mmCIF file of C-alpha atoms and ligand atoms in Angstrom:
data_model
loop_
_atom_site.group_PDB
_atom_site.id
_atom_site.type_symbol
_atom_site.label_atom_id
_atom_site.label_comp_id
_atom_site.label_asym_id
_atom_site.label_seq_id
_atom_site.Cartn_x
_atom_site.Cartn_y
_atom_site.Cartn_z
ATOM 1 C CA MET A 1 -72.354 21.053 -10.405
ATOM 2 C CA LEU A 2 -70.446 22.533 -12.684
ATOM 3 C CA ASP A 3 -66.886 23.193 -13.196
ATOM 4 C CA LYS A 4 -64.039 22.824 -15.605
ATOM 5 C CA SER A 5 -63.739 18.856 -15.913
ATOM 6 C CA THR A 6 -67.500 18.418 -16.240
ATOM 7 C CA VAL A 7 -67.647 19.782 -19.303
ATOM 8 C CA SER A 8 -64.719 18.825 -20.672
ATOM 9 C CA VAL A 9 -65.961 16.088 -22.665
ATOM 10 C CA SER A 10 -64.346 13.534 -25.204
ATOM 11 C CA LYS A 11 -67.293 11.013 -25.540
ATOM 12 C CA LEU A 12 -70.575 11.143 -26.182
ATOM 13 C CA ASP A 13 -73.522 8.757 -27.059
ATOM 14 C CA VAL A 14 -76.327 10.266 -29.386
ATOM 15 C CA PHE A 15 -79.996 9.144 -28.589
ATOM 16 C CA TYR A 16 -83.476 9.217 -30.621
ATOM 17 C CA LYS A 17 -86.802 8.783 -28.483
ATOM 18 C CA ASN A 18 -84.802 6.993 -25.982
ATOM 19 C CA ARG A 19 -82.586 4.690 -29.069
ATOM 20 C CA HIS A 20 -78.956 4.655 -29.311
ATOM 21 C CA VAL A 21 -78.224 6.505 -32.856
ATOM 22 C CA GLY A 22 -74.145 6.055 -32.165
ATOM 23 C CA THR A 23 -71.369 7.442 -30.496
ATOM 24 C CA LEU A 24 -69.779 10.521 -30.720
ATOM 25 C CA ALA A 25 -65.658 11.231 -30.029
ATOM 26 C CA GLU A 26 -62.956 13.353 -29.961
ATOM 27 C CA THR A 27 -59.825 12.530 -31.965
ATOM 28 C CA PRO A 28 -56.599 13.649 -31.094
ATOM 29 C CA GLU A 29 -56.519 16.347 -33.801
ATOM 30 C CA LYS A 30 -60.044 17.595 -32.194
ATOM 31 C CA LEU A 31 -62.318 16.647 -34.839
ATOM 32 C CA THR A 32 -64.839 15.044 -34.237
ATOM 33 C CA ALA A 33 -65.756 11.308 -35.194
ATOM 34 C CA PHE A 34 -68.995 9.656 -35.275
ATOM 35 C CA GLN A 35 -69.930 5.706 -36.203
ATOM 36 C CA TYR A 36 -73.933 4.174 -35.947
ATOM 37 C CA ALA A 37 -74.868 1.709 -33.287
ATOM 38 C CA PRO A 38 -75.096 -1.659 -34.382
ATOM 39 C CA SER A 39 -78.495 -1.616 -32.939
ATOM 40 C CA TRP A 40 -79.142 1.728 -35.183
ATOM 41 C CA LEU A 41 -77.646 0.056 -38.424
ATOM 42 C CA ASN A 42 -80.228 -2.733 -38.237
ATOM 43 C CA ASP A 43 -83.598 -0.480 -37.938
ATOM 44 C CA GLY A 44 -82.768 3.039 -37.585
ATOM 45 C CA PHE A 45 -82.230 5.719 -40.294
ATOM 46 C CA SER A 46 -79.455 8.233 -41.343
ATOM 47 C CA ILE A 47 -79.582 11.197 -39.697
ATOM 48 C CA SER A 48 -77.677 13.412 -42.503
ATOM 49 C CA PRO A 49 -77.982 11.292 -45.613
ATOM 50 C CA LEU A 50 -75.302 12.904 -47.461
ATOM 51 C CA SER A 51 -72.688 12.854 -45.200
ATOM 52 C CA LEU A 52 -73.540 10.069 -42.683
ATOM 53 C CA PRO A 53 -75.137 7.391 -44.509
ATOM 54 C CA LEU A 54 -76.395 4.079 -42.737
ATOM 55 C CA ARG A 55 -73.673 2.054 -42.962
ATOM 56 C CA ASN A 56 -71.018 0.575 -40.116
ATOM 57 C CA ASP A 57 -67.823 3.221 -40.482
ATOM 58 C CA VAL A 58 -66.623 5.745 -38.158
ATOM 59 C CA PHE A 59 -66.572 9.418 -39.778
ATOM 60 C CA VAL A 60 -64.885 12.012 -39.269
ATOM 61 C CA ALA A 61 -65.848 15.591 -39.972
ATOM 62 C CA ASN A 62 -63.593 17.953 -41.868
ATOM 63 C CA PRO A 63 -62.069 20.642 -39.827
ATOM 64 C CA GLU A 64 -63.790 23.564 -41.678
ATOM 65 C CA PRO A 65 -66.111 25.200 -41.901
ATOM 66 C CA LEU A 66 -68.146 23.611 -38.813
ATOM 67 C CA MET A 67 -64.583 22.986 -36.451
ATOM 68 C CA GLY A 68 -64.740 19.847 -36.579
ATOM 69 C CA LEU A 69 -68.105 18.907 -36.241
ATOM 70 C CA PHE A 70 -70.628 17.375 -38.387
ATOM 71 C CA GLY A 71 -73.778 19.712 -39.116
ATOM 72 C CA VAL A 72 -76.776 17.887 -37.565
ATOM 73 C CA PHE A 73 -74.492 17.830 -34.569
ATOM 74 C CA ASP A 74 -73.985 21.446 -35.555
ATOM 75 C CA ASP A 75 -77.360 21.959 -35.728
ATOM 76 C CA SER A 76 -78.078 21.219 -32.049
ATOM 77 C CA LEU A 77 -75.531 23.514 -30.749
ATOM 78 C CA PRO A 78 -77.660 27.085 -29.717
ATOM 79 C CA ASP A 79 -76.229 29.805 -31.889
ATOM 80 C CA GLY A 80 -76.461 33.825 -31.507
ATOM 81 C CA TRP A 81 -78.435 34.369 -28.990
ATOM 82 C CA GLY A 82 -78.273 30.820 -27.449
ATOM 83 C CA ARG A 83 -75.058 30.625 -27.372
ATOM 84 C CA LEU A 84 -74.217 34.156 -25.605
ATOM 85 C CA LEU A 85 -76.623 32.317 -23.072
ATOM 86 C CA VAL A 86 -74.251 29.264 -22.648
ATOM 87 C CA ASP A 87 -70.701 31.283 -22.304
ATOM 88 C CA ARG A 88 -72.674 33.711 -19.821
ATOM 89 C CA MET A 89 -73.411 30.827 -18.013
ATOM 90 C CA LEU A 90 -70.026 29.000 -18.318
ATOM 91 C CA THR A 91 -68.216 32.179 -17.633
ATOM 92 C CA SER A 92 -70.344 32.696 -13.996
ATOM 93 C CA HIS A 93 -69.203 29.314 -12.610
ATOM 94 C CA GLY A 94 -65.521 30.456 -13.536
ATOM 95 C CA ILE A 95 -65.275 28.063 -16.458
ATOM 96 C CA ASP A 96 -63.290 29.835 -19.837
ATOM 97 C CA PRO A 97 -66.039 29.642 -22.318
ATOM 98 C CA TYR A 98 -63.132 29.035 -24.955
ATOM 99 C CA GLU A 99 -61.886 25.843 -23.599
ATOM 100 C CA VAL A 100 -65.048 24.384 -23.882
ATOM 101 C CA GLY A 101 -65.584 22.027 -27.239
ATOM 102 C CA ALA A 102 -67.796 20.753 -29.681
ATOM 103 C CA LEU A 103 -68.833 17.969 -27.339
ATOM 104 C CA GLY A 104 -69.054 19.797 -23.646
ATOM 105 C CA ARG A 105 -71.303 21.938 -25.637
ATOM 106 C CA LEU A 106 -73.603 19.142 -27.168
ATOM 107 C CA ALA A 107 -73.580 17.845 -23.236
ATOM 108 C CA ILE A 108 -75.071 20.893 -22.061
ATOM 109 C CA VAL A 109 -77.720 20.666 -24.681
ATOM 110 C CA GLY A 110 -78.097 17.269 -23.601
ATOM 111 C CA SER A 111 -82.123 16.633 -24.060
ATOM 112 C CA ASN A 112 -83.042 20.036 -24.789
ATOM 113 C CA GLY A 113 -82.609 21.039 -28.055
ATOM 114 C CA SER A 114 -84.027 21.714 -30.967
ATOM 115 C CA GLY A 115 -85.112 18.466 -33.208
ATOM 116 C CA ALA A 116 -84.879 14.990 -32.067
ATOM 117 C CA LEU A 117 -81.460 14.104 -31.128
ATOM 118 C CA GLU A 118 -80.321 13.645 -27.316
ATOM 119 C CA TYR A 119 -77.023 13.621 -26.061
ATOM 120 C CA ARG A 120 -76.281 11.570 -22.799
ATOM 121 C CA PRO A 121 -74.550 11.706 -20.095
ATOM 122 C CA ALA A 122 -75.995 15.039 -20.372
ATOM 123 C CA ILE A 123 -74.269 17.674 -18.253
ATOM 124 C CA ASP A 124 -76.766 19.089 -16.032
ATOM 125 C CA THR A 125 -77.499 22.506 -15.937
ATOM 126 C CA PRO A 126 -79.678 25.342 -14.362
ATOM 127 C CA LEU A 127 -83.520 24.388 -15.679
ATOM 128 C CA GLU A 128 -85.823 25.434 -13.213
ATOM 129 C CA SER A 129 -86.445 29.079 -13.339
ATOM 130 C CA THR A 130 -88.838 30.640 -15.608
ATOM 131 C CA ILE A 131 -90.488 33.896 -16.241
ATOM 132 C CA GLU A 132 -94.133 33.744 -17.532
ATOM 133 C CA ASN A 133 -94.051 38.069 -18.601
ATOM 134 C CA LEU A 134 -92.753 38.434 -22.208
ATOM 135 C CA ASP A 135 -92.242 42.219 -21.125
ATOM 136 C CA GLU A 136 -89.860 41.298 -18.631
ATOM 137 C CA ILE A 137 -88.350 38.684 -20.817
ATOM 138 C CA ALA A 138 -87.626 41.107 -23.334
ATOM 139 C CA ALA A 139 -86.009 43.862 -20.762
ATOM 140 C CA GLU A 140 -84.009 40.896 -19.376
ATOM 141 C CA CYS A 141 -82.927 40.005 -23.225
ATOM 142 C CA ALA A 142 -82.404 43.704 -23.851
ATOM 143 C CA THR A 143 -80.335 43.801 -20.299
ATOM 144 C CA VAL A 144 -78.072 40.902 -21.748
ATOM 145 C CA LEU A 145 -77.441 42.201 -25.215
ATOM 146 C CA ALA A 146 -76.559 45.444 -23.513
ATOM 147 C CA SER A 147 -73.918 43.299 -21.884
ATOM 148 C CA HIS A 148 -75.351 44.261 -18.258
ATOM 149 C CA GLU A 149 -75.579 41.596 -15.426
ATOM 150 C CA SER A 150 -78.529 40.286 -15.281
ATOM 151 C CA GLN A 151 -80.487 38.654 -12.356
ATOM 152 C CA ASN A 152 -82.408 36.438 -14.449
ATOM 153 C CA LEU A 153 -79.790 34.751 -16.187
ATOM 154 C CA ASP A 154 -80.833 30.875 -15.284
ATOM 155 C CA ALA A 155 -84.463 31.762 -16.289
ATOM 156 C CA LEU A 156 -83.264 32.985 -19.640
ATOM 157 C CA PHE A 157 -80.961 30.055 -20.174
ATOM 158 C CA ALA A 158 -83.782 27.785 -18.776
ATOM 159 C CA MET A 159 -86.076 28.898 -21.593
ATOM 160 C CA GLY A 160 -83.847 30.090 -24.622
ATOM 161 C CA GLY A 161 -80.281 28.407 -23.963
ATOM 162 C CA SER A 162 -80.457 25.197 -26.247
ATOM 163 C CA SER A 163 -81.815 27.827 -29.100
ATOM 164 C CA GLY A 164 -80.822 28.623 -32.533
ATOM 165 C CA GLY A 165 -80.496 31.828 -34.637
ATOM 166 C CA ALA A 166 -79.043 35.138 -33.670
ATOM 167 C CA ARG A 167 -82.378 36.853 -31.570
ATOM 168 C CA PRO A 168 -83.441 36.518 -28.484
ATOM 169 C CA LYS A 169 -86.007 33.842 -28.164
ATOM 170 C CA VAL A 170 -87.447 31.559 -25.740
ATOM 171 C CA PHE A 171 -88.996 28.372 -25.293
ATOM 172 C CA TYR A 172 -93.296 28.659 -24.524
ATOM 173 C CA MET A 173 -95.724 27.145 -23.712
ATOM 174 C CA ILE A 174 -99.095 27.839 -25.387
ATOM 175 C CA ASP A 175 -101.997 25.968 -24.515
ATOM 176 C CA GLY A 176 -100.291 22.936 -23.518
ATOM 177 C CA GLU A 177 -98.090 23.178 -26.593
ATOM 178 C CA GLU A 178 -94.447 24.391 -27.389
ATOM 179 C CA TRP A 179 -94.048 27.480 -29.428
ATOM 180 C CA ILE A 180 -90.967 29.834 -30.160
ATOM 181 C CA VAL A 181 -91.033 33.586 -29.019
ATOM 182 C CA LYS A 182 -88.909 35.882 -30.543
ATOM 183 C CA PHE A 183 -87.435 39.078 -29.123
ATOM 184 C CA PRO A 184 -85.638 42.064 -31.192
ATOM 185 C CA SER A 185 -82.041 42.030 -30.968
ATOM 186 C CA SER A 186 -80.698 45.170 -30.182
ATOM 187 C CA LEU A 187 -80.467 46.015 -34.014
ATOM 188 C CA ASP A 188 -83.698 45.676 -34.754
ATOM 189 C CA PRO A 189 -86.660 48.035 -35.126
ATOM 190 C CA GLU A 190 -89.231 47.850 -32.301
ATOM 191 C CA ASP A 191 -92.132 46.765 -34.385
ATOM 192 C CA ILE A 192 -90.068 43.793 -35.682
ATOM 193 C CA GLY A 193 -92.502 41.293 -34.035
ATOM 194 C CA GLN A 194 -95.720 42.843 -36.029
ATOM 195 C CA THR A 195 -93.536 42.266 -39.054
ATOM 196 C CA GLU A 196 -92.428 38.886 -38.872
ATOM 197 C CA TYR A 197 -96.219 38.472 -37.825
ATOM 198 C CA GLU A 198 -97.336 40.104 -40.831
ATOM 199 C CA LEU A 199 -95.531 38.695 -43.385
ATOM 200 C CA ALA A 200 -95.649 35.144 -41.985
ATOM 201 C CA LEU A 201 -99.598 35.415 -42.905
ATOM 202 C CA ALA A 202 -98.194 37.541 -45.909
ATOM 203 C CA ALA A 203 -96.579 34.107 -46.894
ATOM 204 C CA ALA A 204 -99.500 31.528 -45.835
ATOM 205 C CA GLU A 205 -101.603 33.698 -48.607
ATOM 206 C CA CYS A 206 -98.845 32.889 -51.540
ATOM 207 C CA GLY A 207 -98.987 29.496 -50.612
ATOM 208 C CA ILE A 208 -96.519 28.401 -48.622
ATOM 209 C CA GLU A 209 -96.774 26.100 -45.635
ATOM 210 C CA MET A 210 -96.150 28.051 -42.389
ATOM 211 C CA PRO A 211 -96.458 26.708 -38.728
ATOM 212 C CA GLN A 212 -99.325 28.206 -37.163
ATOM 213 C CA VAL A 213 -97.902 32.212 -35.748
ATOM 214 C CA ARG A 214 -99.199 34.484 -33.210
ATOM 215 C CA LEU A 215 -98.655 38.310 -32.315
ATOM 216 C CA LEU A 216 -98.184 37.895 -28.490
ATOM 217 C CA PRO A 217 -99.496 41.465 -26.927
ATOM 218 C CA SER A 218 -97.317 43.667 -24.814
ATOM 219 C CA GLN A 219 -97.372 46.726 -22.916
ATOM 220 C CA GLN A 220 -94.144 47.817 -24.429
ATOM 221 C CA CYS A 221 -94.466 47.120 -28.191
ATOM 222 C CA SER A 222 -96.685 46.464 -30.720
ATOM 223 C CA GLY A 223 -96.356 42.320 -29.936
ATOM 224 C CA TYR A 224 -94.039 39.386 -29.832
ATOM 225 C CA PHE A 225 -93.632 36.936 -32.443
ATOM 226 C CA ALA A 226 -94.846 33.681 -31.675
ATOM 227 C CA THR A 227 -94.848 30.317 -34.251
ATOM 228 C CA LYS A 228 -95.573 26.907 -33.054
ATOM 229 C CA ARG A 229 -92.420 24.558 -32.887
ATOM 230 C CA PHE A 230 -92.855 21.655 -35.990
ATOM 231 C CA ASP A 231 -90.382 19.992 -33.974
ATOM 232 C CA ARG A 232 -92.970 18.621 -31.379
ATOM 233 C CA ILE A 233 -96.167 17.209 -31.639
ATOM 234 C CA THR A 234 -98.124 16.611 -28.632
ATOM 235 C CA THR A 235 -100.360 13.903 -28.740
ATOM 236 C CA PRO A 236 -104.056 13.543 -27.812
ATOM 237 C CA ASP A 237 -102.981 12.224 -24.381
ATOM 238 C CA GLY A 238 -100.798 14.622 -24.032
ATOM 239 C CA ALA A 239 -97.483 13.093 -24.978
ATOM 240 C CA VAL A 240 -94.941 15.346 -26.643
ATOM 241 C CA ARG A 241 -92.954 13.785 -29.707
ATOM 242 C CA LYS A 242 -89.462 14.954 -30.880
ATOM 243 C CA ILE A 243 -89.225 15.046 -34.807
ATOM 244 C CA HIS A 244 -85.653 15.032 -36.260
ATOM 245 C CA MET A 245 -84.600 17.733 -38.637
ATOM 246 C CA ALA A 246 -81.540 18.924 -39.874
ATOM 247 C CA SER A 247 -80.767 22.413 -41.691
ATOM 248 C CA ALA A 248 -79.896 22.592 -45.452
ATOM 249 C CA ALA A 249 -76.419 24.215 -43.773
ATOM 250 C CA ALA A 250 -76.440 20.435 -41.934
ATOM 251 C CA LEU A 251 -76.929 18.520 -44.165
ATOM 252 C CA LEU A 252 -74.754 20.074 -46.920
ATOM 253 C CA GLU A 253 -71.942 20.569 -44.024
ATOM 254 C CA THR A 254 -71.517 24.219 -44.832
ATOM 255 C CA SER A 255 -71.430 26.875 -42.371
ATOM 256 C CA HIS A 256 -74.816 29.340 -42.477
ATOM 257 C CA ARG A 257 -71.731 32.538 -42.171
ATOM 258 C CA ILE A 258 -70.335 31.593 -45.591
ATOM 259 C CA PRO A 259 -72.850 32.537 -48.463
ATOM 260 C CA ASN A 260 -71.934 29.952 -50.626
ATOM 261 C CA LEU A 261 -75.681 29.214 -51.981
ATOM 262 C CA ASP A 262 -77.347 29.349 -55.059
ATOM 263 C CA TYR A 263 -81.294 28.093 -55.181
ATOM 264 C CA ASP A 264 -80.160 25.582 -57.589
ATOM 265 C CA ILE A 265 -77.869 23.338 -55.177
ATOM 266 C CA LEU A 266 -80.916 23.745 -52.392
ATOM 267 C CA MET A 267 -83.808 22.509 -55.141
ATOM 268 C CA ARG A 268 -81.411 19.936 -56.302
ATOM 269 C CA LEU A 269 -80.930 19.073 -51.703
ATOM 270 C CA THR A 270 -84.919 19.086 -51.658
ATOM 271 C CA LEU A 271 -85.075 16.561 -55.282
ATOM 272 C CA LYS A 272 -82.782 14.583 -53.833
ATOM 273 C CA LEU A 273 -83.541 14.259 -50.128
ATOM 274 C CA THR A 274 -87.021 13.745 -50.932
ATOM 275 C CA GLY A 275 -87.418 12.304 -54.099
ATOM 276 C CA SER A 276 -90.777 14.918 -54.351
ATOM 277 C CA THR A 277 -91.461 17.497 -57.253
ATOM 278 C CA SER A 278 -94.031 18.757 -55.024
ATOM 279 C CA GLU A 279 -91.055 19.306 -52.305
ATOM 280 C CA VAL A 280 -89.148 21.650 -54.907
ATOM 281 C CA GLU A 281 -91.888 23.490 -55.605
ATOM 282 C CA LYS A 282 -92.541 24.202 -51.650
ATOM 283 C CA MET A 283 -88.647 25.575 -52.153
ATOM 284 C CA PHE A 284 -89.263 26.988 -55.380
ATOM 285 C CA ARG A 285 -92.396 28.825 -53.835
ATOM 286 C CA LEU A 286 -90.166 30.006 -51.038
ATOM 287 C CA MET A 287 -87.611 31.081 -53.423
ATOM 288 C CA CYS A 288 -89.916 33.630 -55.210
ATOM 289 C CA PHE A 289 -91.578 34.789 -51.692
ATOM 290 C CA ASN A 290 -87.775 35.509 -50.510
ATOM 291 C CA VAL A 291 -86.976 37.349 -53.860
ATOM 292 C CA LEU A 292 -90.479 39.356 -54.246
ATOM 293 C CA CYS A 293 -90.731 40.951 -50.455
ATOM 294 C CA GLY A 294 -87.000 41.551 -50.273
ATOM 295 C CA ASN A 295 -85.716 39.191 -47.295
ATOM 296 C CA ARG A 296 -82.438 38.429 -48.159
ATOM 297 C CA ASP A 297 -81.110 37.170 -44.898
ATOM 298 C CA ASP A 298 -82.587 33.350 -46.873
ATOM 299 C CA HIS A 299 -78.943 31.621 -45.462
ATOM 300 C CA SER A 300 -78.519 27.940 -45.211
ATOM 301 C CA LYS A 301 -80.000 27.417 -41.874
ATOM 302 C CA ASN A 302 -82.861 29.657 -42.715
ATOM 303 C CA PHE A 303 -83.839 26.471 -44.289
ATOM 304 C CA THR A 304 -84.929 23.429 -42.606
ATOM 305 C CA PHE A 305 -85.916 19.105 -43.612
ATOM 306 C CA LEU A 306 -88.082 17.098 -41.303
ATOM 307 C CA TYR A 307 -87.958 13.486 -40.909
ATOM 308 C CA ARG A 308 -90.476 11.403 -40.252
ATOM 309 C CA GLU A 309 -90.451 7.525 -40.126
ATOM 310 C CA SER A 310 -93.389 6.858 -41.898
ATOM 311 C CA ASP A 311 -92.996 9.405 -44.498
ATOM 312 C CA GLY A 312 -88.723 10.368 -45.057
ATOM 313 C CA TRP A 313 -87.985 13.388 -45.736
ATOM 314 C CA ALA A 314 -89.786 16.564 -46.092
ATOM 315 C CA LEU A 315 -89.285 19.989 -46.200
ATOM 316 C CA SER A 316 -90.331 21.929 -42.741
ATOM 317 C CA PRO A 317 -92.683 24.520 -42.519
ATOM 318 C CA ALA A 318 -91.482 28.529 -43.546
ATOM 319 C CA TYR A 319 -89.642 30.106 -40.697
ATOM 320 C CA ASP A 320 -87.362 33.382 -40.027
ATOM 321 C CA LEU A 321 -89.194 35.532 -43.227
ATOM 322 C CA THR A 322 -88.236 39.019 -41.898
ATOM 323 C CA GLN A 323 -87.435 42.009 -44.207
ATOM 324 C CA ASN A 324 -84.004 42.133 -44.219
ATOM 325 C CA PRO A 325 -81.588 43.849 -46.540
ATOM 326 C CA GLY A 326 -78.995 41.029 -46.711
ATOM 327 C CA MET A 327 -75.251 41.521 -46.209
ATOM 328 C CA ASN A 328 -74.202 44.151 -48.918
ATOM 329 C CA GLY A 329 -77.840 44.203 -50.562
ATOM 330 C CA GLU A 330 -77.072 40.736 -51.571
ATOM 331 C CA HIS A 331 -79.290 37.387 -50.931
ATOM 332 C CA ALA A 332 -77.581 35.309 -48.782
ATOM 333 C CA THR A 333 -78.437 32.136 -51.661
ATOM 334 C CA THR A 334 -78.366 33.873 -55.132
ATOM 335 C CA VAL A 335 -80.873 33.085 -57.382
ATOM 336 C CA ASN A 336 -79.620 31.972 -60.993
ATOM 337 C CA GLY A 337 -76.453 33.356 -59.482
ATOM 338 C CA ARG A 338 -77.421 36.661 -58.773
ATOM 339 C CA GLY A 339 -77.440 38.277 -55.560
ATOM 340 C CA ARG A 340 -79.302 41.574 -56.295
ATOM 341 C CA ASP A 341 -81.661 42.473 -59.388
ATOM 342 C CA ILE A 342 -83.385 39.476 -59.359
ATOM 343 C CA GLU A 343 -85.830 39.456 -62.133
ATOM 344 C CA ASP A 344 -88.980 37.425 -63.209
ATOM 345 C CA GLN A 345 -86.679 35.398 -65.742
ATOM 346 C CA ASP A 346 -83.700 34.675 -63.251
ATOM 347 C CA MET A 347 -86.404 32.476 -61.161
ATOM 348 C CA LEU A 348 -87.702 31.190 -64.402
ATOM 349 C CA ALA A 349 -84.595 29.782 -64.996
ATOM 350 C CA VAL A 350 -83.653 27.897 -62.104
ATOM 351 C CA ALA A 351 -87.581 26.692 -62.414
ATOM 352 C CA GLU A 352 -86.740 25.331 -66.039
ATOM 353 C CA ARG A 353 -83.415 23.968 -64.666
ATOM 354 C CA THR A 354 -85.224 21.842 -62.142
ATOM 355 C CA GLY A 355 -87.717 20.488 -64.177
ATOM 356 C CA ILE A 356 -90.773 22.518 -63.163
ATOM 357 C CA SER A 357 -93.404 23.120 -66.005
ATOM 358 C CA LYS A 358 -92.721 26.801 -67.441
ATOM 359 C CA ARG A 359 -96.286 27.332 -66.881
ATOM 360 C CA LYS A 360 -96.380 26.086 -62.941
ATOM 361 C CA ALA A 361 -93.287 28.369 -62.309
ATOM 362 C CA LYS A 362 -94.867 31.226 -63.976
ATOM 363 C CA GLU A 363 -98.326 30.411 -61.950
ATOM 364 C CA ILE A 364 -96.334 29.939 -58.868
ATOM 365 C CA VAL A 365 -94.197 33.729 -59.250
ATOM 366 C CA GLU A 366 -98.122 35.603 -59.846
ATOM 367 C CA ARG A 367 -99.710 33.725 -56.660
ATOM 368 C CA VAL A 368 -96.794 35.204 -54.479
ATOM 369 C CA LYS A 369 -96.882 38.418 -56.232
ATOM 370 C CA ALA A 370 -100.643 39.091 -56.234
ATOM 371 C CA ALA A 371 -100.569 38.037 -52.296
ATOM 372 C CA LEU A 372 -97.577 40.182 -51.591
ATOM 373 C CA CYS A 373 -99.678 43.538 -53.087
ATOM 374 C CA ARG A 374 -102.509 42.864 -50.318
ATOM 375 C CA HIS A 375 -99.829 43.405 -47.697
ATOM 376 C CA GLU A 376 -99.354 46.965 -47.039
ATOM 377 C CA LYS A 377 -95.619 46.638 -46.013
ATOM 378 C CA THR A 378 -94.559 43.883 -48.424
ATOM 379 C CA GLN A 379 -95.570 46.508 -51.290
ATOM 380 C CA TYR A 380 -92.481 48.510 -49.673
ATOM 381 C CA MET A 381 -90.416 45.093 -49.442
ATOM 382 C CA ARG A 382 -90.826 44.351 -53.050
ATOM 383 C CA LEU A 383 -89.709 48.281 -53.929
ATOM 384 C CA LEU A 384 -86.697 47.266 -51.868
ATOM 385 C CA ALA A 385 -86.160 44.389 -53.750
ATOM 386 C CA SER A 386 -86.212 45.950 -56.711
ATOM 387 C CA GLY A 387 -83.897 48.530 -55.508
ATOM 388 C CA LYS A 388 -86.240 51.448 -56.228
ATOM 389 C CA VAL A 389 -85.894 52.094 -52.459
ATOM 390 C CA ILE A 390 -82.124 52.262 -50.703
ATOM 391 C CA SER A 391 -82.239 50.781 -47.384
HETATM 392 N N1 ATP B 401 -91.418 27.328 -35.764
HETATM 393 C C1 ATP B 401 -90.614 26.587 -35.748
HETATM 394 N N2 ATP B 401 -90.278 25.269 -34.999
HETATM 395 C C2 ATP B 401 -89.081 24.880 -34.946
HETATM 396 N N3 ATP B 401 -87.974 25.040 -34.651
HETATM 397 C C3 ATP B 401 -88.335 25.996 -35.163
HETATM 398 C C4 ATP B 401 -89.707 27.404 -36.077
HETATM 399 N N4 ATP B 401 -89.337 28.529 -36.042
HETATM 400 C C5 ATP B 401 -87.671 28.741 -36.153
HETATM 401 N N5 ATP B 401 -86.788 27.896 -35.973
HETATM 402 C C6 ATP B 401 -85.769 26.860 -35.141
HETATM 403 O O1 ATP B 401 -84.936 28.259 -34.403
HETATM 404 C C7 ATP B 401 -83.643 28.883 -35.581
HETATM 405 C C8 ATP B 401 -84.197 29.836 -34.792
HETATM 406 O O2 ATP B 401 -85.198 30.311 -35.638
HETATM 407 P P1 ATP B 401 -85.104 31.726 -36.352
HETATM 408 O O3 ATP B 401 -84.488 31.708 -38.088
HETATM 409 O O4 ATP B 401 -86.522 32.292 -36.355
HETATM 410 O O5 ATP B 401 -84.417 33.394 -35.375
HETATM 411 P P2 ATP B 401 -83.556 34.121 -35.706
HETATM 412 O O6 ATP B 401 -82.826 34.470 -34.369
HETATM 413 O O7 ATP B 401 -84.347 35.394 -36.319
HETATM 414 O O8 ATP B 401 -82.752 33.864 -37.055
HETATM 415 P P3 ATP B 401 -81.535 34.221 -37.760
HETATM 416 O O9 ATP B 401 -79.675 34.095 -37.157
HETATM 417 O O10 ATP B 401 -80.908 33.407 -39.149
HETATM 418 O O11 ATP B 401 -82.037 35.691 -38.133
HETATM 419 C C9 ATP B 401 -84.308 28.215 -36.672
HETATM 420 O O12 ATP B 401 -82.709 28.192 -37.323
HETATM 421 C C10 ATP B 401 -84.826 26.907 -36.285
HETATM 422 O O13 ATP B 401 -83.994 25.787 -36.607
HETATM 423 MG MG1 MG B 402 -82.767 32.350 -39.262
#
């Protein structure tokens, strides 16, 4: 049973594949301290190499910009849609959401978060009920967004209460594997699912590594966008393996709400973390795609790195590629210092500083342009990106 005392949490243990990673504790200043467990220090890995190196220390997070939490744990918290569901769920139990701190919220996430980190002791929450029909889920999401009472809040919470990102979404099983299905927000056009699906196909043609995607049928709109989870792998015997992941925002201890990134930083982060020039090229290709198709919502939570014990860090497949005019028409992440009117030479300048040869960089830019030209909708987006269409 949820009540005020259950969600008041001052100490929490972090687990990865049932191994104790470390302990989180609230400091008197309401900041979060973290220490790796001795066993993890012996044979674990750094869960966030820049700010939480693998050493015996008590790390205390800065008060800003992540409200006293380290980014890698902040990544486990739902934001946007998921947070709204958690807050509604807390309110329905007579708990003031503003009184629930970061550790209480992580305990609510428990073992249901994105990535591989789990939090114990977890707080029991309604996780039993689900809705199968996607049109019904979409209708319930719209009801919740319109601030009306929903009879199915528990089901929505169970299916998407620990998801990241602003838009309504649910974790959904397809053919025994875990997927994410996205639904329109109140500001999105009705065909947003189809647009995201088409853009994902265009991105794959540009040579960008994409997760498997599908456009799931609907009686109400042109379809719902579904993406297979890259933080879950189902083994042939049906067991599910979780993959540790951290967003660029988490690794850099910044907030995706602050547009303070430049692709130079992302490229350097990629090189530092992966030590691989082909991973840097992957980031460069994604940058070119975002510029040329007009995806200006390229904030620091829309880039993620995966950690595999056998191979170390690598860039995740791409996600959240949408037509988005951005804040004031600017990219959230600047290219060669520019948020708009970005030209080929800006992209090539980024490549040059990051050690990608001019020949390779030009080849990538041309491949992305050629693939986008084959996609009718994205041609429009190129015009949008070049400022020739007023959005
Ligand atoms: N295929 C995937 N596998 C695993 N995690 C994913 C996948 N796609 C997205 N995610 C995670 O879910 C989060 C939300 O997804 P996404 O960015 O697509 O949603 P959104 O609501 O449109 O986001 P935004 O708030 O940036 O508009 C991402 O930040 C990422 O952590
Ligand atoms: Mg996103």
